[in-house]
Amino acid sequence: MAERLSAREVVTALADDATFAELPAPARKSRPDGPLAWPGYDDSRARAAERTGEQESVVCGTARVGGVRAVLIAFEFGFLGGSLGERTGDRLEAAYAYARERRLPVVPLVATGGSRMQEGMLALTQLQRVARQSALNREAGLAQVAVLRDPTTGGGWATLGAGADVVLALPGAQVGFAGSRVRPADADPAAYTAEAQVAAGAADAVVGPQELRETLGRWLRLLTRPSTTPAPPPGPLGESAVLPVTGWDAVRRARSPQRPRAGAYLDAYFTERTAISGDRCGGTDPEGMLCGFGTHEGRTVAYAAQTGTATRPAGYRTAARLIRLADRLGIPVLTLVDTPGAANDAEAERQGAGAAIADLFGAVAGARTPVTTLVIGEGGSGGALALAAPGNTWATPDSYFSVIAPELAAAILKRPPREVESTADQLRIRPQDLVELGVIRGTVGG
């Protein structure tokens, strides 16, 4: 179990010194014992206030985190389990509205058991209010970074937590839609943890308490620097700047184990970078797709990079999520193409490979923010093209881009294996061929 700090303790731990300023709480007249006249409800609230020093289950205010001013929403779990009621909804709505008026990012520091029983359905409908406010901030192009504390369950997880752009979680925190008292008796408790949510693609990272302030500050800096200038393509890292002589030479060089992969390109391009993880649909593809935001020459650039393996459906969905987030925040995108093709096994089909690729095509096609693509290795069919920017794709000398792998093309055409190399030439897949055909803008370093 993660350490349970109070709302003000977690604010103090994360905010730059002496920068927190609490927002005024909206006034609300309510009948004795709340909207349902629940016997003893006023007494419960009074005891919670005496125990915690708070008047409600959230503390809202502004502070600088890592030098970036943001609206912080800190839940006080000691106040009726951090539950949401009408007064909670009032405070949350006011905090989001304040953020919109001043164009500030929002940071929910979530620790809640869900909606307040003593207010019945009126408590549950606060989730709709929260969802509406979150949607308005998204439409305004404002970032939301959630921190999941212990516990984060029920509607608080399903709105303020899971609905954020980036989701960080404390180690060992209980995280799940079902709280501990309403789960099936035989439920595996390990499934309701921060670690499990990251593994399932529902959260981006588990961050230790000592690293949380720095990590949160980095995210806020990265997500609050819009730019309209396209990201320049990276320079080549391969040993040879000479373009391939034949199509098969291009294939051989792209498949070479010595050829630099995405990690090397990202390390050379960014002075700092931080990853997002997960497709928010239950999947991750850490071996096939790297996504995140980084700093290049003083400005933020988002990246989605294939790693040279067959890309899984979760990888395509994560890349689409990344591109749509960057587009909404006005951040340019760099994509690196390097895959023999989309994963085509039975499990990939069950996971919706076609729909995932279609979604990525749509995200790239619909992006208003500039997208730049560099082909750094294999460009295998539609599984590679989905990540490529129309009209702004470049290639390194040790890469190729093809409608299909030469071996598969030969098989489809019923040609013997000895004709694979000549088929590669016919497909015109070399970088210089692609320039001549108008498929890419040019080569880097060639």
Tab-separated table of C-alpha atoms in Angstrom, residues 225-410:
chain	number	residue	atom	x	y	z
A	225	ARG	CA	4.964	24.552	-25.113
A	226	PRO	CA	2.922	24.662	-28.338
A	227	SER	CA	4.635	25.366	-31.654
A	228	THR	CA	3.513	25.676	-35.266
A	229	THR	CA	6.890	24.902	-36.835
A	230	PRO	CA	7.339	21.341	-38.153
A	231	ALA	CA	9.914	19.171	-36.440
A	232	PRO	CA	13.027	18.820	-38.609
A	233	PRO	CA	13.871	15.256	-39.609
A	234	PRO	CA	16.774	13.745	-37.646
A	235	GLY	CA	20.118	13.344	-39.339
A	236	PRO	CA	21.248	9.859	-40.365
A	237	LEU	CA	23.133	7.714	-37.869
A	238	GLY	CA	24.172	4.925	-40.236
A	239	GLU	CA	27.795	4.349	-41.130
A	240	SER	CA	27.311	4.955	-44.861
A	241	ALA	CA	25.754	8.001	-46.492
A	242	VAL	CA	25.945	6.306	-49.907
A	243	LEU	CA	22.563	5.366	-51.340
A	244	PRO	CA	21.957	1.666	-52.088
A	245	VAL	CA	22.817	0.450	-55.583
A	246	THR	CA	20.023	-2.108	-55.946
A	247	GLY	CA	16.665	-2.766	-54.368
A	248	TRP	CA	17.978	-5.826	-52.610
A	249	ASP	CA	20.951	-3.829	-51.327
A	250	ALA	CA	18.424	-1.438	-49.753
A	251	VAL	CA	16.630	-4.367	-48.104
A	252	ARG	CA	19.863	-5.901	-46.857
A	253	ARG	CA	21.050	-2.640	-45.317
A	254	ALA	CA	17.680	-1.938	-43.680
A	255	ARG	CA	17.674	-5.407	-42.115
A	256	SER	CA	21.250	-5.254	-40.876
A	257	PRO	CA	21.548	-5.871	-37.112
A	258	GLN	CA	24.184	-3.113	-37.003
A	259	ARG	CA	21.839	-0.457	-38.392
A	260	PRO	CA	20.795	2.165	-35.752
A	261	ARG	CA	17.303	1.692	-34.334
A	262	ALA	CA	14.693	4.084	-32.963
A	263	GLY	CA	16.222	4.370	-29.507
A	264	ALA	CA	19.494	5.669	-30.924
A	265	TYR	CA	17.697	8.221	-33.104
A	266	LEU	CA	15.558	9.460	-30.223
A	267	ASP	CA	18.558	9.746	-27.895
A	268	ALA	CA	20.457	11.796	-30.480
A	269	TYR	CA	17.476	14.019	-31.317
A	270	PHE	CA	16.143	14.912	-27.850
A	271	THR	CA	17.908	16.511	-24.902
A	272	GLU	CA	15.215	15.026	-22.650
A	273	ARG	CA	12.207	12.834	-23.351
A	274	THR	CA	9.451	11.155	-21.384
A	275	ALA	CA	7.339	8.261	-22.570
A	276	ILE	CA	3.636	7.611	-22.592
A	277	SER	CA	2.501	4.023	-22.458
A	278	GLY	CA	-0.640	2.146	-23.338
A	279	ASP	CA	-3.531	2.358	-25.743
A	280	ARG	CA	-6.184	2.903	-23.011
A	281	CYS	CA	-7.929	-0.191	-24.408
A	282	GLY	CA	-6.106	-2.834	-22.381
A	283	GLY	CA	-2.892	-3.132	-24.369
A	284	THR	CA	0.725	-2.018	-24.664
A	285	ASP	CA	3.425	-2.609	-27.253
A	286	PRO	CA	6.676	-1.577	-25.556
A	287	GLU	CA	8.771	-3.725	-27.901
A	288	GLY	CA	7.263	-2.352	-31.089
A	289	MET	CA	6.309	1.306	-30.605
A	290	LEU	CA	7.938	4.081	-28.554
A	291	CYS	CA	5.760	7.139	-27.895
A	292	GLY	CA	6.199	10.267	-25.845
A	293	PHE	CA	7.270	13.896	-25.739
A	294	GLY	CA	10.745	15.372	-25.715
A	295	THR	CA	12.746	18.573	-26.015
A	296	HIS	CA	14.485	19.323	-29.320
A	297	GLU	CA	16.386	22.605	-29.635
A	298	GLY	CA	14.392	24.129	-26.786
A	299	ARG	CA	10.888	23.207	-27.885
A	300	THR	CA	8.586	20.250	-27.372
A	301	VAL	CA	8.216	17.613	-30.076
A	302	ALA	CA	6.020	14.533	-29.722
A	303	TYR	CA	7.321	11.258	-31.108
A	304	ALA	CA	5.980	7.889	-32.215
A	305	ALA	CA	8.687	5.490	-33.310
A	306	GLN	CA	8.622	1.927	-34.574
A	307	THR	CA	11.489	-0.220	-33.311
A	308	GLY	CA	12.127	-2.617	-36.190
A	309	THR	CA	9.728	-5.342	-35.082
A	310	ALA	CA	6.238	-6.177	-36.291
A	311	THR	CA	3.941	-3.568	-34.745
A	312	ARG	CA	1.114	-4.845	-32.546
A	313	PRO	CA	-2.415	-3.357	-32.561
A	314	ALA	CA	-1.768	-1.734	-29.173
A	315	GLY	CA	1.254	0.004	-30.675
A	316	TYR	CA	-0.837	1.555	-33.427
A	317	ARG	CA	-3.495	2.661	-30.943
A	318	THR	CA	-0.876	4.187	-28.655
A	319	ALA	CA	0.613	6.109	-31.583
A	320	ALA	CA	-2.841	7.366	-32.557
A	321	ARG	CA	-3.419	8.464	-28.966
A	322	LEU	CA	-0.077	10.304	-29.004
A	323	ILE	CA	-0.774	12.107	-32.280
A	324	ARG	CA	-4.256	13.217	-31.233
A	325	LEU	CA	-2.939	14.526	-27.920
A	326	ALA	CA	-0.123	16.440	-29.627
A	327	ASP	CA	-2.596	17.817	-32.152
A	328	ARG	CA	-4.905	19.066	-29.426
A	329	LEU	CA	-2.024	20.720	-27.550
A	330	GLY	CA	-0.506	22.223	-30.705
A	331	ILE	CA	2.748	20.273	-30.469
A	332	PRO	CA	4.560	19.111	-33.656
A	333	VAL	CA	5.069	15.373	-34.141
A	334	LEU	CA	8.022	13.298	-35.328
A	335	THR	CA	7.382	9.717	-36.435
A	336	LEU	CA	10.061	7.127	-37.180
A	337	VAL	CA	9.089	4.307	-39.538
A	338	ASP	CA	10.836	0.978	-39.037
A	339	THR	CA	8.842	-2.241	-39.237
A	340	PRO	CA	8.738	-5.302	-41.483
A	341	GLY	CA	4.968	-4.838	-41.260
A	342	ALA	CA	2.050	-5.069	-38.913
A	343	ALA	CA	1.816	-8.140	-36.721
A	344	ASN	CA	-0.373	-10.609	-38.637
A	345	ASP	CA	-0.774	-13.517	-36.216
A	346	ALA	CA	-4.171	-14.715	-35.034
A	347	GLU	CA	-3.918	-12.825	-31.755
A	348	ALA	CA	-3.225	-9.580	-33.599
A	349	GLU	CA	-6.385	-10.114	-35.619
A	350	ARG	CA	-8.371	-10.780	-32.450
A	351	GLN	CA	-6.986	-7.551	-31.006
A	352	GLY	CA	-8.280	-5.560	-33.968
A	353	ALA	CA	-5.199	-5.025	-36.141
A	354	GLY	CA	-7.151	-3.607	-39.061
A	355	ALA	CA	-9.154	-1.199	-36.920
A	356	ALA	CA	-6.022	-0.065	-35.055
A	357	ILE	CA	-4.161	0.668	-38.292
A	358	ALA	CA	-7.196	2.480	-39.683
A	359	ASP	CA	-7.350	4.599	-36.542
A	360	LEU	CA	-3.711	5.607	-36.928
A	361	PHE	CA	-4.192	6.469	-40.603
A	362	GLY	CA	-7.080	8.668	-39.488
A	363	ALA	CA	-5.082	10.352	-36.719
A	364	VAL	CA	-2.245	11.264	-39.085
A	365	ALA	CA	-4.599	12.363	-41.860
A	366	GLY	CA	-6.656	14.512	-39.514
A	367	ALA	CA	-3.785	16.151	-37.637
A	368	ARG	CA	-3.656	19.926	-37.818
A	369	THR	CA	-0.292	20.050	-36.090
A	370	PRO	CA	2.673	19.406	-38.430
A	371	VAL	CA	3.851	15.795	-38.665
A	372	THR	CA	7.339	14.885	-39.900
A	373	THR	CA	8.363	11.321	-40.745
A	374	LEU	CA	11.754	9.700	-41.190
A	375	VAL	CA	12.036	6.143	-42.521
A	376	ILE	CA	15.047	4.749	-40.648
A	377	GLY	CA	14.863	1.083	-41.656
A	378	GLU	CA	12.217	-1.198	-43.062
A	379	GLY	CA	9.055	0.341	-44.444
A	380	GLY	CA	6.859	-2.707	-44.651
A	381	SER	CA	3.558	-2.060	-46.398
A	382	GLY	CA	0.510	-0.423	-44.773
A	383	GLY	CA	1.796	-1.227	-41.306
A	384	ALA	CA	4.554	1.297	-41.953
A	385	LEU	CA	2.634	3.738	-44.127
A	386	ALA	CA	0.057	4.345	-41.379
A	387	LEU	CA	2.725	6.225	-39.408
A	388	ALA	CA	4.026	8.246	-42.369
A	389	ALA	CA	3.157	11.905	-42.923
A	390	PRO	CA	1.770	12.560	-46.424
A	391	GLY	CA	3.993	15.133	-48.110
A	392	ASN	CA	6.574	15.311	-45.315
A	393	THR	CA	8.281	11.924	-45.222
A	394	TRP	CA	12.047	11.518	-45.497
A	395	ALA	CA	14.323	8.483	-45.571
A	396	THR	CA	17.825	7.525	-44.477
A	397	PRO	CA	20.268	5.873	-46.923
A	398	ASP	CA	19.901	2.536	-45.082
A	399	SER	CA	16.144	2.202	-45.491
A	400	TYR	CA	13.509	1.066	-47.947
A	401	PHE	CA	9.739	1.470	-48.345
A	402	SER	CA	7.692	-1.124	-50.182
A	403	VAL	CA	4.126	-2.080	-50.927
A	404	ILE	CA	5.125	-5.498	-49.588
A	405	ALA	CA	8.332	-7.328	-48.694
A	406	PRO	CA	10.151	-8.580	-51.823
A	407	GLU	CA	9.933	-12.202	-50.662
A	408	LEU	CA	6.183	-11.966	-50.222
A	409	ALA	CA	5.771	-10.135	-53.524
A	410	ALA	CA	7.632	-12.929	-55.291
